[in-house]
C-alpha cells in the first residue's frame, strides 16, 4: 500500500536505505541494529537469513545488513535475484551469466 495505490505480489524485495526512522508498518519486529555500521550512526537492518526476512519478503543492500558501498549493495540485489530464481527452479541452485569463449 503506497500513498497513491495498492499493489499485490507473491514476492517483494525491499532495497531501501538503512537510516531511521523505519516507517514500513508491519515490519517493526524485524528491525535490528545494523551489524556492519558504526554504532554511533544508529543504522538499522532487517533481520534476515540469506536475504529472506520471511517467505515472500526479501531484503537487499544496506537494509539486508551489507555495507553501503555501491558495488556491495548491487551484489546483494543480484544475490536476491538468484535466490528467487533458485526457488522458482524447485530449489536447484541457479545462476545466470554470459561468458565469452
PDB file of C-alpha atoms in Angstrom:
ATOM      1  CA  UNK A   1       0.000   0.000   0.000  1.00  0.00           C
ATOM      2  CA  UNK A   2       1.506   3.332  -1.040  1.00  0.00           C
ATOM      3  CA  UNK A   3       0.206   6.860  -0.793  1.00  0.00           C
ATOM      4  CA  UNK A   4      -1.019   6.513  -4.405  1.00  0.00           C
ATOM      5  CA  UNK A   5      -2.015   2.896  -4.991  1.00  0.00           C
ATOM      6  CA  UNK A   6      -2.303  -0.655  -3.676  1.00  0.00           C
ATOM      7  CA  UNK A   7      -0.221  -3.475  -5.145  1.00  0.00           C
ATOM      8  CA  UNK A   8      -0.153  -7.231  -4.576  1.00  0.00           C
ATOM      9  CA  UNK A   9       2.694  -9.641  -5.179  1.00  0.00           C
ATOM     10  CA  UNK A  10       3.842 -13.107  -4.183  1.00  0.00           C
ATOM     11  CA  UNK A  11       7.394 -11.814  -3.723  1.00  0.00           C
ATOM     12  CA  UNK A  12       8.644  -8.417  -2.580  1.00  0.00           C
ATOM     13  CA  UNK A  13      12.223  -7.154  -2.416  1.00  0.00           C
ATOM     14  CA  UNK A  14      12.953  -4.231  -0.088  1.00  0.00           C
ATOM     15  CA  UNK A  15      16.062  -2.277  -1.018  1.00  0.00           C
ATOM     16  CA  UNK A  16      15.657   0.979   0.849  1.00  0.00           C
ATOM     17  CA  UNK A  17      18.260   2.781   2.903  1.00  0.00           C
ATOM     18  CA  UNK A  18      19.256   1.890   6.432  1.00  0.00           C
ATOM     19  CA  UNK A  19      18.566   5.125   8.246  1.00  0.00           C
ATOM     20  CA  UNK A  20      15.986   5.651  10.926  1.00  0.00           C
ATOM     21  CA  UNK A  21      13.115   6.130  11.313  1.00  0.00           C
ATOM     22  CA  UNK A  22      11.945   2.989   9.548  1.00  0.00           C
ATOM     23  CA  UNK A  23       8.357   3.680   8.554  1.00  0.00           C
ATOM     24  CA  UNK A  24       7.134   0.469   6.884  1.00  0.00           C
ATOM     25  CA  UNK A  25       4.286  -0.740   9.049  1.00  0.00           C
ATOM     26  CA  UNK A  26       4.206  -4.425   9.936  1.00  0.00           C
ATOM     27  CA  UNK A  27       7.986  -4.917   9.862  1.00  0.00           C
ATOM     28  CA  UNK A  28       8.843  -3.312  13.194  1.00  0.00           C
ATOM     29  CA  UNK A  29       9.580  -6.709  14.796  1.00  0.00           C
ATOM     30  CA  UNK A  30      12.304  -7.393  12.194  1.00  0.00           C
ATOM     31  CA  UNK A  31      14.246  -4.140  12.690  1.00  0.00           C
ATOM     32  CA  UNK A  32      17.603  -4.658  14.435  1.00  0.00           C
ATOM     33  CA  UNK A  33      20.759  -2.541  14.771  1.00  0.00           C
ATOM     34  CA  UNK A  34      22.900  -2.726  11.624  1.00  0.00           C
ATOM     35  CA  UNK A  35      25.662  -5.275  12.224  1.00  0.00           C
ATOM     36  CA  UNK A  36      28.241  -3.671   9.896  1.00  0.00           C
ATOM     37  CA  UNK A  37      27.717   0.043  10.503  1.00  0.00           C
ATOM     38  CA  UNK A  38      29.336   2.297  13.061  1.00  0.00           C
ATOM     39  CA  UNK A  39      27.109   2.070  16.193  1.00  0.00           C
ATOM     40  CA  UNK A  40      27.099   5.847  16.693  1.00  0.00           C
ATOM     41  CA  UNK A  41      25.332   6.211  13.306  1.00  0.00           C
ATOM     42  CA  UNK A  42      22.344   4.234  14.664  1.00  0.00           C
ATOM     43  CA  UNK A  43      21.764   2.453  11.340  1.00  0.00           C
ATOM     44  CA  UNK A  44      19.290  -0.402  11.130  1.00  0.00           C
ATOM     45  CA  UNK A  45      18.746  -3.556   9.119  1.00  0.00           C
ATOM     46  CA  UNK A  46      16.013  -6.133   8.846  1.00  0.00           C
ATOM     47  CA  UNK A  47      16.671  -9.466  10.484  1.00  0.00           C
ATOM     48  CA  UNK A  48      17.091 -11.970   7.649  1.00  0.00           C
ATOM     49  CA  UNK A  49      18.674 -15.268   6.664  1.00  0.00           C
ATOM     50  CA  UNK A  50      20.377 -15.085   3.271  1.00  0.00           C
ATOM     51  CA  UNK A  51      18.238 -12.047   2.355  1.00  0.00           C
ATOM     52  CA  UNK A  52      14.958 -13.752   3.312  1.00  0.00           C
ATOM     53  CA  UNK A  53      13.021 -11.967   6.051  1.00  0.00           C
ATOM     54  CA  UNK A  54      10.080 -14.359   5.804  1.00  0.00           C
ATOM     55  CA  UNK A  55       8.553 -16.330   2.907  1.00  0.00           C
ATOM     56  CA  UNK A  56       7.911 -13.929   0.063  1.00  0.00           C
ATOM     57  CA  UNK A  57       9.783 -10.974   1.601  1.00  0.00           C
ATOM     58  CA  UNK A  58      13.403 -10.427   0.627  1.00  0.00           C
ATOM     59  CA  UNK A  59      15.720  -7.605   1.617  1.00  0.00           C
ATOM     60  CA  UNK A  60      18.765  -6.333  -0.284  1.00  0.00           C
ATOM     61  CA  UNK A  61      21.568  -3.828   0.134  1.00  0.00           C
ATOM     62  CA  UNK A  62      22.182  -1.919   3.323  1.00  0.00           C
ATOM     63  CA  UNK A  63      18.795  -2.857   4.784  1.00  0.00           C
ATOM     64  CA  UNK A  64      19.902  -6.501   4.499  1.00  0.00           C
ATOM     65  CA  UNK A  65      22.973  -5.780   6.616  1.00  0.00           C
ATOM     66  CA  UNK A  66      25.506  -5.085   3.872  1.00  0.00           C
ATOM     67  CA  UNK A  67      27.827  -2.109   3.847  1.00  0.00           C
ATOM     68  CA  UNK A  68      26.870   0.949   1.888  1.00  0.00           C
ATOM     69  CA  UNK A  69      29.404   0.799  -0.932  1.00  0.00           C
ATOM     70  CA  UNK A  70      27.618   0.760  -4.275  1.00  0.00           C
ATOM     71  CA  UNK A  71      29.158  -2.493  -5.552  1.00  0.00           C
ATOM     72  CA  UNK A  72      28.349  -4.368  -2.344  1.00  0.00           C
ATOM     73  CA  UNK A  73      24.735  -3.166  -2.348  1.00  0.00           C
ATOM     74  CA  UNK A  74      24.318  -4.086  -6.047  1.00  0.00           C
ATOM     75  CA  UNK A  75      25.828  -7.516  -5.427  1.00  0.00           C
ATOM     76  CA  UNK A  76      23.328  -8.053  -2.624  1.00  0.00           C
ATOM     77  CA  UNK A  77      20.473  -7.311  -5.051  1.00  0.00           C
ATOM     78  CA  UNK A  78      21.922  -9.778  -7.570  1.00  0.00           C
ATOM     79  CA  UNK A  79      22.138 -12.405  -4.821  1.00  0.00           C
ATOM     80  CA  UNK A  80      18.439 -11.913  -4.037  1.00  0.00           C
ATOM     81  CA  UNK A  81      17.613 -12.345  -7.728  1.00  0.00           C
ATOM     82  CA  UNK A  82      19.462 -15.673  -7.886  1.00  0.00           C
ATOM     83  CA  UNK A  83      17.772 -16.779  -4.634  1.00  0.00           C
ATOM     84  CA  UNK A  84      14.375 -16.208  -6.267  1.00  0.00           C
ATOM     85  CA  UNK A  85      15.475 -17.940  -9.499  1.00  0.00           C
ATOM     86  CA  UNK A  86      16.611 -20.915  -7.413  1.00  0.00           C
ATOM     87  CA  UNK A  87      13.251 -21.036  -5.631  1.00  0.00           C
ATOM     88  CA  UNK A  88      11.420 -20.911  -8.980  1.00  0.00           C
ATOM     89  CA  UNK A  89      13.703 -23.721 -10.174  1.00  0.00           C
ATOM     90  CA  UNK A  90      12.431 -26.072  -7.415  1.00  0.00           C
ATOM     91  CA  UNK A  91      15.463 -25.481  -5.196  1.00  0.00           C
ATOM     92  CA  UNK A  92      18.083 -26.264  -7.830  1.00  0.00           C
ATOM     93  CA  UNK A  93      20.748 -23.581  -7.492  1.00  0.00           C
ATOM     94  CA  UNK A  94      20.536 -21.180 -10.383  1.00  0.00           C
ATOM     95  CA  UNK A  95      22.835 -18.532 -11.746  1.00  0.00           C
ATOM     96  CA  UNK A  96      22.616 -16.586 -14.958  1.00  0.00           C
ATOM     97  CA  UNK A  97      25.630 -15.061 -16.655  1.00  0.00           C
ATOM     98  CA  UNK A  98      27.246 -14.653 -20.029  1.00  0.00           C
ATOM     99  CA  UNK A  99      30.781 -15.602 -20.808  1.00  0.00           C
ATOM    100  CA  UNK A 100      32.966 -15.189 -23.809  1.00  0.00           C
ATOM    101  CA  UNK A 101      34.687 -18.315 -25.072  1.00  0.00           C
TER     102      UNK A 101
END
